[in-house]
Short mmCIF file of C-alpha atoms and ligand atoms in Angstrom, two decimals:
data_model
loop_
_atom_site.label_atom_id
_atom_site.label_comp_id
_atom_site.label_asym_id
_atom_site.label_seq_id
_atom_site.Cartn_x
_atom_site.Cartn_y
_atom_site.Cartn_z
CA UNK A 120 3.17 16.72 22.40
CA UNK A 121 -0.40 18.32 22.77
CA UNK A 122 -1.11 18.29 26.06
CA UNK A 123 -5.21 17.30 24.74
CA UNK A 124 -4.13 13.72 23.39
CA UNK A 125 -4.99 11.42 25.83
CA UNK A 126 -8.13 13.18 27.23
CA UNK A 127 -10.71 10.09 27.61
CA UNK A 128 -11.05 9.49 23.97
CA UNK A 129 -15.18 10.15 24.32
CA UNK A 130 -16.66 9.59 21.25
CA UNK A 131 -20.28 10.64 21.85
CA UNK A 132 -21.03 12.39 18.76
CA UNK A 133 -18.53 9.59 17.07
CA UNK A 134 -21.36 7.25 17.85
CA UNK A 135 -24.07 9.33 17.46
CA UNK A 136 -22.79 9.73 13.74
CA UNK A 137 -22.33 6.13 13.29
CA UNK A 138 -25.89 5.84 13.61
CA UNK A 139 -26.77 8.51 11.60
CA UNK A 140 -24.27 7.28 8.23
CA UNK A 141 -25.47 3.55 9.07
CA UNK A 142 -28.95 4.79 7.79
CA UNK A 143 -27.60 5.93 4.58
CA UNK A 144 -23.80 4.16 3.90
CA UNK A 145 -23.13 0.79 4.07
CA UNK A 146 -21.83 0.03 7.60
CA UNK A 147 -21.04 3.71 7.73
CA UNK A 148 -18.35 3.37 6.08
CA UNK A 149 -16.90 3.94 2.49
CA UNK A 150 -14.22 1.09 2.63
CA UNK A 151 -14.42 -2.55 3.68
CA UNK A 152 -11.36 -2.24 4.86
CA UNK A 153 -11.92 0.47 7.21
CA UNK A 154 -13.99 -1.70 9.11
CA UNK A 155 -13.86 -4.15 11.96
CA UNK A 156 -16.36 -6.20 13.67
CA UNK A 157 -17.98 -4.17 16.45
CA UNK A 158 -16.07 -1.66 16.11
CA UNK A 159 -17.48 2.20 16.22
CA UNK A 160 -15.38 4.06 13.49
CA UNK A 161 -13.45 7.53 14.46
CA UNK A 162 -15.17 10.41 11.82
CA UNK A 163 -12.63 13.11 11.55
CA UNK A 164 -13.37 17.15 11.09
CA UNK A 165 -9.75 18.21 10.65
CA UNK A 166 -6.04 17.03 10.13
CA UNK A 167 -3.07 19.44 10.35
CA UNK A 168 0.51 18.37 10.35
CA UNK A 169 0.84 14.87 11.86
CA UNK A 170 -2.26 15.28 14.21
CA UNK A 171 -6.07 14.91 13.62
CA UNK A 172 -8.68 15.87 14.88
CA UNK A 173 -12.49 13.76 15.54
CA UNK A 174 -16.06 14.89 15.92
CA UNK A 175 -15.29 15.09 19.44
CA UNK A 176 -12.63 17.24 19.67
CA UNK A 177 -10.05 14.53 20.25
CA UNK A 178 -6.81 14.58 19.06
CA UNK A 179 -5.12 11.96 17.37
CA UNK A 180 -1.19 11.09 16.16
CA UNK A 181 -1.94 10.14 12.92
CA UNK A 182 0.47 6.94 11.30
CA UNK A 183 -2.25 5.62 9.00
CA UNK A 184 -2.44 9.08 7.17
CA UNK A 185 -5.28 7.48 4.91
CA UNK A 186 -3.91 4.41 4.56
CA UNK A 187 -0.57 5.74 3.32
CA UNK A 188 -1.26 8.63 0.76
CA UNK A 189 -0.79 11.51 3.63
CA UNK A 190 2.97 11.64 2.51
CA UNK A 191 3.24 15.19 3.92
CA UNK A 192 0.95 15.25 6.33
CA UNK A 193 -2.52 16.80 6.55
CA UNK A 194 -3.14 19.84 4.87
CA UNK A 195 -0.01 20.74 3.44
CA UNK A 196 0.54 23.87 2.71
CA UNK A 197 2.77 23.86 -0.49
CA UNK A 198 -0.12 21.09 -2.03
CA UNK A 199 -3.08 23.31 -1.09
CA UNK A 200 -1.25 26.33 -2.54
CA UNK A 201 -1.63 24.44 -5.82
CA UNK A 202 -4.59 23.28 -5.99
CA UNK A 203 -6.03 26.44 -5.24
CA UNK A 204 -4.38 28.11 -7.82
CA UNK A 205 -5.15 24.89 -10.72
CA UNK A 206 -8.90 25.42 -9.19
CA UNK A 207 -8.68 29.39 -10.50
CA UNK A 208 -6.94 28.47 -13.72
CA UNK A 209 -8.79 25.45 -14.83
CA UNK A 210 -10.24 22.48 -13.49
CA UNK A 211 -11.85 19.93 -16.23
CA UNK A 212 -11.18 16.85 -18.10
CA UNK A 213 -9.23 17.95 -20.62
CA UNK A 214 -5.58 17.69 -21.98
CA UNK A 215 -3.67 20.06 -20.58
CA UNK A 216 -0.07 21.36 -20.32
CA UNK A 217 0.06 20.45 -16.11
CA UNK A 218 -0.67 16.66 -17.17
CA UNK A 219 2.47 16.73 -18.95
CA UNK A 220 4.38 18.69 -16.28
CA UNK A 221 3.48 15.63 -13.86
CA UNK A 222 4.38 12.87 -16.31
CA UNK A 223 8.20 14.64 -16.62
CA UNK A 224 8.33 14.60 -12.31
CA UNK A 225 7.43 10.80 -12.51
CA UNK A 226 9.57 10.38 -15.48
CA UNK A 227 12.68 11.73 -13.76
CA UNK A 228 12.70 10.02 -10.75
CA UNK A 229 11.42 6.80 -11.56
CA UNK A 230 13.36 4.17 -13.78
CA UNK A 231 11.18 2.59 -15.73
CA UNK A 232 8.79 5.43 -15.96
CA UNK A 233 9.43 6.26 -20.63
CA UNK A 234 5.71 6.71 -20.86
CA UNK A 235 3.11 7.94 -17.81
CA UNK A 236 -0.58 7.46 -18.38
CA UNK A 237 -2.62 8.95 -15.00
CA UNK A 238 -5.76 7.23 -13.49
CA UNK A 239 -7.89 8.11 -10.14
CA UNK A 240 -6.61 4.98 -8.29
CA UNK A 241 -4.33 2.20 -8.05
CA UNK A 242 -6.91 -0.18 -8.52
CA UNK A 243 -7.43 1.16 -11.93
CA UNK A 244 -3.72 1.37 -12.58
CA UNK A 245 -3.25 -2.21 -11.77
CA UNK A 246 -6.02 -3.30 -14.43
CA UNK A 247 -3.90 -0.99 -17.13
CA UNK A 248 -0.72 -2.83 -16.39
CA UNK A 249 -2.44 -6.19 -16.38
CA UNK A 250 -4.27 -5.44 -19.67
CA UNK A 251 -0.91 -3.98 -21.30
CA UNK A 252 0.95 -6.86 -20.25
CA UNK A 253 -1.56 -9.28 -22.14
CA UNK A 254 -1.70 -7.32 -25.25
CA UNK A 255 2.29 -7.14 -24.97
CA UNK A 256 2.51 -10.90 -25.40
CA UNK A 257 -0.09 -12.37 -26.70
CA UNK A 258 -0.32 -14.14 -23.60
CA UNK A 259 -3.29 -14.31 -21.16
CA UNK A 260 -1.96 -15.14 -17.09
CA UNK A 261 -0.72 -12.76 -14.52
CA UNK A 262 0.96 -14.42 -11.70
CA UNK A 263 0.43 -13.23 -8.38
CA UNK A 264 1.42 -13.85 -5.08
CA UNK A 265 0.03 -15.01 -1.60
CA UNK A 266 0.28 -12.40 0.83
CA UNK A 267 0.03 -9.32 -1.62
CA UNK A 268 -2.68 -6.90 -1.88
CA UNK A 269 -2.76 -5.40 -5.13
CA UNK A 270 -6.13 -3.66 -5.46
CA UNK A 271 -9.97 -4.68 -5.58
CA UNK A 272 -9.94 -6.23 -9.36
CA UNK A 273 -11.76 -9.88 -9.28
CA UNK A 274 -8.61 -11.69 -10.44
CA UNK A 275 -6.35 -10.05 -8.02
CA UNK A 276 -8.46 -10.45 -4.88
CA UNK A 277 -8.07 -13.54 -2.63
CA UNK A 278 -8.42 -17.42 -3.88
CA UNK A 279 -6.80 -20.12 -2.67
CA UNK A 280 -4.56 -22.75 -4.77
CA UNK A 281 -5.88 -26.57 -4.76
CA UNK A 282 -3.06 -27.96 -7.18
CA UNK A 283 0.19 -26.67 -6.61
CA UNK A 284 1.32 -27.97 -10.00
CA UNK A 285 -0.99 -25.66 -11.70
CA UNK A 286 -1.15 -23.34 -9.13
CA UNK A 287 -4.47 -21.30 -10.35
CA UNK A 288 -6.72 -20.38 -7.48
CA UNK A 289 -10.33 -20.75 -6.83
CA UNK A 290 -12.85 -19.43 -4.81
CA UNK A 291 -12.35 -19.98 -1.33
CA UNK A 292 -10.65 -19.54 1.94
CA UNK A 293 -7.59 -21.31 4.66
CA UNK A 294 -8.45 -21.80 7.51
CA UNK A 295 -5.03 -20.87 8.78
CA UNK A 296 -4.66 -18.12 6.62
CA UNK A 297 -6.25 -14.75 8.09
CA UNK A 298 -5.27 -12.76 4.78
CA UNK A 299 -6.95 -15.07 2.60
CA UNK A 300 -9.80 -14.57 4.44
CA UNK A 301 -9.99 -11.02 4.62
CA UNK A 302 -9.15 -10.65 0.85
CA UNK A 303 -11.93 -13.48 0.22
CA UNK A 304 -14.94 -11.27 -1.66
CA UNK A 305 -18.58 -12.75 -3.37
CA UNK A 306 -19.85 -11.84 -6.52
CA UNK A 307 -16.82 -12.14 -8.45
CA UNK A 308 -17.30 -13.13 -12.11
CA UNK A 309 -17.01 -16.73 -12.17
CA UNK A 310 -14.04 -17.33 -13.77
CA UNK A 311 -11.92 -14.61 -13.38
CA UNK A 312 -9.68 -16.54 -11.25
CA UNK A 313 -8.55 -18.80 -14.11
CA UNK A 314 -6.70 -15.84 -15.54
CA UNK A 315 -4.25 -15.81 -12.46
CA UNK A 316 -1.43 -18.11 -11.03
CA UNK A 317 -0.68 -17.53 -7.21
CA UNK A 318 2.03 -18.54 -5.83
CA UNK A 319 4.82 -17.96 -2.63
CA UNK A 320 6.88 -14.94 -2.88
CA UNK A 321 10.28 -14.42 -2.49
CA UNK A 322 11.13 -18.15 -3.56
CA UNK A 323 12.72 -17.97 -6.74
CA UNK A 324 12.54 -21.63 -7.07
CA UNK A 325 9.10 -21.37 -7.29
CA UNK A 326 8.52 -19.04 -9.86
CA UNK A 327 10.94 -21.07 -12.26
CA UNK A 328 9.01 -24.19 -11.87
CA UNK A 329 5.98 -22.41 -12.89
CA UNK A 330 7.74 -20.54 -15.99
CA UNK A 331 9.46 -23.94 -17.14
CA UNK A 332 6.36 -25.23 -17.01
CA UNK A 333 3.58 -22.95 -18.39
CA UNK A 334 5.69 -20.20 -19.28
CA UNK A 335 3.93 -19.93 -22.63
CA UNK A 336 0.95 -19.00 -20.97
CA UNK A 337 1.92 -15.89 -18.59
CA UNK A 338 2.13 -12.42 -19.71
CA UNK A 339 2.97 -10.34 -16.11
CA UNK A 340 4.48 -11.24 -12.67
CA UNK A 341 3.00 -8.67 -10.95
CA UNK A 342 4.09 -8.12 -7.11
CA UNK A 343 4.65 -5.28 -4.75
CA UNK A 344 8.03 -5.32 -4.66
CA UNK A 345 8.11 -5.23 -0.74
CA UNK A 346 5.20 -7.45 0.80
CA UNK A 347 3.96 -4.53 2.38
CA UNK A 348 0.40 -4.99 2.98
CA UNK A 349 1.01 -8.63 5.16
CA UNK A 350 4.03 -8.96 7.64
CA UNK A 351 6.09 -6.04 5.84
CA UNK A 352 8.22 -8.65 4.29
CA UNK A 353 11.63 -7.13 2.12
CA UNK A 354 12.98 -9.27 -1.01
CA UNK A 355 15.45 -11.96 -0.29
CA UNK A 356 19.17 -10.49 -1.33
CA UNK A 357 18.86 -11.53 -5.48
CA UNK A 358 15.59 -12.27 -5.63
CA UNK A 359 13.85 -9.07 -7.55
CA UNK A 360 17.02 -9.67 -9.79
CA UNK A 361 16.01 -13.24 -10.15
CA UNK A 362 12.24 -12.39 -11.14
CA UNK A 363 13.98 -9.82 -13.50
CA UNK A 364 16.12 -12.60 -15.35
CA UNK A 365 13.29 -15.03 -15.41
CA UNK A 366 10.86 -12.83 -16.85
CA UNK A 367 13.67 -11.62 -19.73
CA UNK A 368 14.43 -15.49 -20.42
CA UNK A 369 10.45 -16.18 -20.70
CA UNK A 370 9.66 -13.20 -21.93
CA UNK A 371 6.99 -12.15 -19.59
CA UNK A 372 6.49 -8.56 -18.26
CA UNK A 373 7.87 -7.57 -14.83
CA UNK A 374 5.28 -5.12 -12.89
CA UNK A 375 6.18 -3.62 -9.76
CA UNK A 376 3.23 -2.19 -7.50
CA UNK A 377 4.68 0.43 -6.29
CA UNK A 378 1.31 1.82 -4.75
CA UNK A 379 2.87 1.69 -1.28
CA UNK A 380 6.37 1.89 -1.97
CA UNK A 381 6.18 4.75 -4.34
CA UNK A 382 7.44 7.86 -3.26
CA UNK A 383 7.53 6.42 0.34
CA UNK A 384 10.82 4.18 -0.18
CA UNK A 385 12.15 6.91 -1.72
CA UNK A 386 11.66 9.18 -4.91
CA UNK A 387 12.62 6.52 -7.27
CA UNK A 388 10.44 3.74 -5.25
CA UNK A 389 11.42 0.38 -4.57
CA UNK A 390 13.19 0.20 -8.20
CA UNK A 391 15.35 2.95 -7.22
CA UNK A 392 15.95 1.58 -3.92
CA UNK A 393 16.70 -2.35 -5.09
CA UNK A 394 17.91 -0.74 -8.75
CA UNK A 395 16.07 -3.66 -10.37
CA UNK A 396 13.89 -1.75 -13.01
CA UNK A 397 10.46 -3.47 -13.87
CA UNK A 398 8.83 -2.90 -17.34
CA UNK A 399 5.91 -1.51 -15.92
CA UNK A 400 4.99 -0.19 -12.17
CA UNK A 401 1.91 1.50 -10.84
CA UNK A 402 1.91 4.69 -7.99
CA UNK A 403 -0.86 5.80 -6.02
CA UNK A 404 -1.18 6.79 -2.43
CA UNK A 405 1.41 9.15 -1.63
CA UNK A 406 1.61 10.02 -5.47
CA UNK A 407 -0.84 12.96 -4.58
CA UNK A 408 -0.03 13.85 -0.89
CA UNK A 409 -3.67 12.92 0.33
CA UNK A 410 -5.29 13.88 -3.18
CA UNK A 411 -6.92 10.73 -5.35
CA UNK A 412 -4.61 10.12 -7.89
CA UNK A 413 -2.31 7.23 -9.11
CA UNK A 414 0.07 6.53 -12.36
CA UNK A 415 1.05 3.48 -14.49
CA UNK A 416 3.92 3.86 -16.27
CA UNK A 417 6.89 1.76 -18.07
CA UNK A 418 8.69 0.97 -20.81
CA UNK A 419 8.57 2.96 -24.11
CA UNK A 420 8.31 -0.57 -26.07
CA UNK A 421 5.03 -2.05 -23.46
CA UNK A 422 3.75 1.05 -23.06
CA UNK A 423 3.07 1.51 -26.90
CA UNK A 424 0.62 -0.56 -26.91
CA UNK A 425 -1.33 2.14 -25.52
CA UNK A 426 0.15 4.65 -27.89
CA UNK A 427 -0.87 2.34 -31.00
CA UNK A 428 -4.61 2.36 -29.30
CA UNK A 429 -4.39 -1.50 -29.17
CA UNK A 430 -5.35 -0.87 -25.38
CA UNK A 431 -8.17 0.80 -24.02
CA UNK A 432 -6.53 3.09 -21.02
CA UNK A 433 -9.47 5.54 -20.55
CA UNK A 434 -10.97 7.45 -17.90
CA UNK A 435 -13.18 10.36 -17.67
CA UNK A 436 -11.41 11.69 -14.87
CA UNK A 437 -7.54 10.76 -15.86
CA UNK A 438 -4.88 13.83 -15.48
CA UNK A 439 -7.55 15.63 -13.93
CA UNK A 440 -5.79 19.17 -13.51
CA UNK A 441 -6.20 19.13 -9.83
CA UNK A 442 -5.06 15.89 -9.55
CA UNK A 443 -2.04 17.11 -11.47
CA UNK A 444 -1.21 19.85 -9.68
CA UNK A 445 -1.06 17.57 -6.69
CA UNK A 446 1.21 15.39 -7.95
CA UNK A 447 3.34 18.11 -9.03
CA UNK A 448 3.14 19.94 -5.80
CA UNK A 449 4.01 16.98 -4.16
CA UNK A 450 6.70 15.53 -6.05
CA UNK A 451 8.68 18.70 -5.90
CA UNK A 452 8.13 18.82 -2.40
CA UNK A 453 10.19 15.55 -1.21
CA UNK A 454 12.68 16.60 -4.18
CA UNK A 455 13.51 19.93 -3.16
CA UNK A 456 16.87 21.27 -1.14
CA UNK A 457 18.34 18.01 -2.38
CA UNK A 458 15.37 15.43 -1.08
CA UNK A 459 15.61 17.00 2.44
CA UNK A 460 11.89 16.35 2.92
CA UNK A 461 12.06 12.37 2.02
CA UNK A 462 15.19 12.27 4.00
CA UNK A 463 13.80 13.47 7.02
CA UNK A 464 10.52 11.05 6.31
CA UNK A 465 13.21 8.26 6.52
CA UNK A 466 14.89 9.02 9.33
CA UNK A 467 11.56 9.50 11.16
CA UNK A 468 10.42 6.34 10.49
CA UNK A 469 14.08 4.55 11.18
CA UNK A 470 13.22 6.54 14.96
CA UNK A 471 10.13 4.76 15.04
CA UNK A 472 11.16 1.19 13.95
CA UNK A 473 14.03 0.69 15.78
CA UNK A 474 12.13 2.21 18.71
CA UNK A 475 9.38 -0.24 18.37
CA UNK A 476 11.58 -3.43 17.63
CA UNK A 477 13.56 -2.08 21.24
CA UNK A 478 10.37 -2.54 23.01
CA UNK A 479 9.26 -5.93 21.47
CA UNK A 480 12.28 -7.54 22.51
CA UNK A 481 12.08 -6.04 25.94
CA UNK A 482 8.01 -6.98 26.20
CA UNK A 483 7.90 -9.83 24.26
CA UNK A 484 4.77 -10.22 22.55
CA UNK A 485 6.65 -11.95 19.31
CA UNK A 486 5.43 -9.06 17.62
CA UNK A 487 8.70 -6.94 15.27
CA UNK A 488 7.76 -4.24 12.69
CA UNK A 489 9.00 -5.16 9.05
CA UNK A 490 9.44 -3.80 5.90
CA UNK A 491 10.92 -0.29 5.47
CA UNK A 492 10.79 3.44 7.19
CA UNK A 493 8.39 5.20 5.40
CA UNK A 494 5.60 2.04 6.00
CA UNK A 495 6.35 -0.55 9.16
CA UNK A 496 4.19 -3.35 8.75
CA UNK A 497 2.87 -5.99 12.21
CA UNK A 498 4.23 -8.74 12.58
CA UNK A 499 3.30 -12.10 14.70
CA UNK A 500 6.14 -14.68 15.07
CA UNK A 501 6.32 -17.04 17.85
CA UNK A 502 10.21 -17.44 17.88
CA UNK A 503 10.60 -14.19 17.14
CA UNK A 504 12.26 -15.09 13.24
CA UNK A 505 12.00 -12.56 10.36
CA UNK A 506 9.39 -13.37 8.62
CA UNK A 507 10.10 -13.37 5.03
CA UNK A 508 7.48 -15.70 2.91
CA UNK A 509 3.70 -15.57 3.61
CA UNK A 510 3.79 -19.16 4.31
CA UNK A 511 5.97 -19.10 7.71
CA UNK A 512 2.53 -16.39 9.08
CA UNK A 513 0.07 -19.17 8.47
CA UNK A 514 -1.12 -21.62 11.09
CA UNK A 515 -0.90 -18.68 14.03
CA UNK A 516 -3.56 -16.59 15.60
CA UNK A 517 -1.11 -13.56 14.60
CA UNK A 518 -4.35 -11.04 14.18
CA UNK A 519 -4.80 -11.89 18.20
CA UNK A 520 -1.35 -10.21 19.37
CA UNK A 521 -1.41 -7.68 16.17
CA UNK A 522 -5.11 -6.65 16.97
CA UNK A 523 -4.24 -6.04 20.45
CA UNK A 524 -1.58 -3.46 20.15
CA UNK A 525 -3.40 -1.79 17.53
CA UNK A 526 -6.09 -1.47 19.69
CA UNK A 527 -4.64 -0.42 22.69
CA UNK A 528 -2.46 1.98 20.45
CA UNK A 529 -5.65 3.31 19.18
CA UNK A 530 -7.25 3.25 21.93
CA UNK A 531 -4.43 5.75 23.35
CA UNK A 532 -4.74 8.31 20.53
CA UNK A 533 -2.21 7.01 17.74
CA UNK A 534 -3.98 6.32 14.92
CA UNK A 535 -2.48 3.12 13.03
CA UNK A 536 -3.35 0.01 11.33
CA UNK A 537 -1.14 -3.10 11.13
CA UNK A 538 0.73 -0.73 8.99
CA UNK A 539 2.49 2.22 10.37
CA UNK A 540 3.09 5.14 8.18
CA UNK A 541 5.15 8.45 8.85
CA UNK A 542 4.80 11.61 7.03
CA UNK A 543 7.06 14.25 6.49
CA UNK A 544 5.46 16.30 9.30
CA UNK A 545 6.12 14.03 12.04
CA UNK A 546 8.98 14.75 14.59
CA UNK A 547 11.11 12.97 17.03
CA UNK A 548 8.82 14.67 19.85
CA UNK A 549 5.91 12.35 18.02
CA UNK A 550 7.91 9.42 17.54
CA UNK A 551 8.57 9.68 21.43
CA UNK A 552 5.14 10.62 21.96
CA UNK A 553 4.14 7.38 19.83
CA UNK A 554 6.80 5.12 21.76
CA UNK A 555 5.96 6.25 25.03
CA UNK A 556 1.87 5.24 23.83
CA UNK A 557 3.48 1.53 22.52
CA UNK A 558 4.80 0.80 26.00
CA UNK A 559 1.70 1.33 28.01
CA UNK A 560 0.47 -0.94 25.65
CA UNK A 561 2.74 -3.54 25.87
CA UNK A 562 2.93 -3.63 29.65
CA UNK A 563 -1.11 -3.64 29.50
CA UNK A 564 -0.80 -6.41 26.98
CA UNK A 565 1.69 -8.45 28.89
CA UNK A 566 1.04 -7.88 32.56
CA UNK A 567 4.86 -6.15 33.01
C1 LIG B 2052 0.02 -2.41 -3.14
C2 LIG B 2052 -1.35 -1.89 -3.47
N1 LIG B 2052 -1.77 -1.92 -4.75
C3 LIG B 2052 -2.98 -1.44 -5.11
C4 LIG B 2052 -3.84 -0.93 -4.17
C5 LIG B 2052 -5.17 -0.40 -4.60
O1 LIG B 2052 -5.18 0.99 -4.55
P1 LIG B 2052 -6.56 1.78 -4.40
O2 LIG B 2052 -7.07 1.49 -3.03
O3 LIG B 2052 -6.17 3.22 -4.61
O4 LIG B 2052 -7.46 1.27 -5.46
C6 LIG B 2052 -3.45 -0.88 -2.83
C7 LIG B 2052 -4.34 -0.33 -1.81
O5 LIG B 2052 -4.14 -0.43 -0.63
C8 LIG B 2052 -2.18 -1.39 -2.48
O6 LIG B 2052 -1.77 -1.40 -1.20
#
């Protein structure tokens, strides 16, 4: 562990900069989701390995790593080589032979991956798949889910369901739902909503009501196939099987959002992992090791409507070279010496869980970590249940608990969010380092 982590954390030029990006970036900051009421974000000036850097000169254990996409931790080596050398060679938009050489990487590990179109990020990958899915079948509704996160598109982004007969969402938030309030924008066009269903995950039951009764009208059932980005919920044993039958028998399109599970859960994502294979999936994140890149891909037979130009997939900036260099780089990175790299990833993270879970049960804040090794998610429950719909996480103050161990984890130097993500560059001296940081916490937190 470096001995310079839990120096006092000052953050004077941290706040001095603050000030300074206020003047010019809105809340000095380039994501909403980066920030939090009154709180004084950490600017970075380096990253290497599992550790960064700040302003300040304090170090940091890093399990955010961006939000997920640091897959092999900062700056690494075999990535950088490549870009470098794509930057000599050739850097513009155009088609080029490296574009294809990253379509064949997807292609072999991931199922459904026949045809690979590239885009800058998964936000734009999930509009693709929703606008191939339409033109697919004629049809016009995607149905979502509560609790999932699947980019910043206007249909995709919060609502809240008045009639649960026809469960189409409007604008709005619960009360006693903190997600649907920070996934609630303005300035959405008015009735993109209407082009949605959202409805409870992992309950079959109520995805075949919906089919049997409007199944006429919906193209996609888009979901990430684990609920990563709220309480880190896995499917129920059959379910993504389920989904898979009931989208053959209506004959609606089956997208996975694999822009957290890909190449985290594994090489072949959560399809590989579950071996249910969707028609069409989308990758981002760790796609590109840190670099801003993300796929949609699928079935030869969707996919063509893309090939037949009866979908617009464009993008100034799609395949860029370096982008593909990245994701080749990458890619054969966690592949290599027989997927050594992802293995050790996994195992990392198992440390980490099962380390964390230990100390819940021994602390008891009725917080567990969910979900899978290569991205824990938070999670609040009173009785200490899984949690494995969104609907059991309403009605509870679960930011409360969750907030305060992220903060007092960040407040100790391990950089985190509600979700926990390990790189290949972490070791078992960081996961202890990381554990040792989660039980001051929790003894702070509960007075032990
Ligand atoms: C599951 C999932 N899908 C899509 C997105 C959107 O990706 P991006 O932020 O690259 O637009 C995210 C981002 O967090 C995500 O978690």
């Amino acid at each position: 562990m470096n001995e310079t982590v839990i120096k006092s954390l000052d953050k004077v030029a941290g706040k001095a900069h603050y000030e300074r990006a206020c003047q010019v970036i809105p809340g000095g900051m380039m994501s909403n989701f980066r920030r939090d009421e009154g709180y004084v974000p950490t600017y970075y000036a380096g990253g290497d390995g599992a550790w960064l850097t700040d302003i300040d000169g304090n170090q940091y254990l890093d399990y955010s790593l961006g939000y997920g996409p640091s897959v092999l931790g900062h700056n690494p080596p075999a990535v950088t080589r490549a870009l470098i050398d794509q930057l000599k060679r050739f850097s513009s938009c155009e088609s080029t032979v490296v574009q294809t050489e990253a379509a064949e990487r997807l292609a072999a590990h991931v199922a459904c991956a026949e045809l690979v179109r590239f885009a800058c990020s998964g936000t734009e990958a999930v509009y693709n798949v929703c606008r191939i899915a339409r033109a697919h079948t004629g049809r016009g509704k995607i149905v979502r889910f509560n609790g999932h996160y699947d980019g910043g598109l206007d249909e995709l982004l919060g609502g809240v369901v008045a009639d649960q007969a026809y469960p189409v969402p409007h604008q709005g938030e619960r009360e006693d739902d903190f997600f649907s309030q920070l996934a609630n924008t303005q300035g959405r066009a008015p009735h993109a909503l209407s082009d949605v269903f959202l409805i409870e995950w992992n309950d079959l039951d109520a995805l075949e009501t919906l089919f049997s009764a409007h199944g006429d009208e919906i193209a996609g059932v888009l979901m990430e196939p684990v609920m990563v980005n709220v309480s880190g919920c896995l499917p129920m044993p059959g379910y993504l099987e389920g989904v898979r039958e009931l989208c053959n028998r209506y004959g609606a399109v089956l997208i996975f959002d694999e822009v957290i599970t890909g190449f985290r859960m594994g090489l072949g994502g959560a399809q590989g992992h579950f071996g249910v294979t969707p028609d069409l999936a989308t990758f981002g994140k760790a796609l590109g090791a840190g670099f801003p890149v993300a796929a949609f891909c699928g079935r030869r037979e969707v996919m063509d409507v893309v090939t037949r130009t009866e979908v617009i997939a464009g993008g100034t900036y799609n395949g860029h070279p370096l982008a593909m260099a990245a994701v080749c780089a990458t890619i054969d990175e966690l592949a290599k010496d027989d997927g050594a790299a992802m293995a050790h990833l996994q195992a990392m993270g198992t440390l980490l869980g099962e380390g964390l879970n230990r100390l819940f049960a021994q602390y008891e804040p009725h917080l567990r970590v969910q979900g899978f090794p290569g991205a824990w998610t938070l999670a609040y429950e009173p009785e200490g249940k899984a949690i494995v719909r969104h609907a059991q996480a309403l009605g509870v103050d679960s930011h409360l608990p969750i907030g305060a161990f992220v903060g007092g984890m960040q407040g100790r130097g391990i950089v985190m969010q509600t979700r926990m993500c390990t790189s290949v560059a972490h070791n078992a001296e960081d996961v202890a380092h990381a554990l040792a940081m989660a039980e001051d916490t929790l003894r702070e937190m509960t007075g032990a």
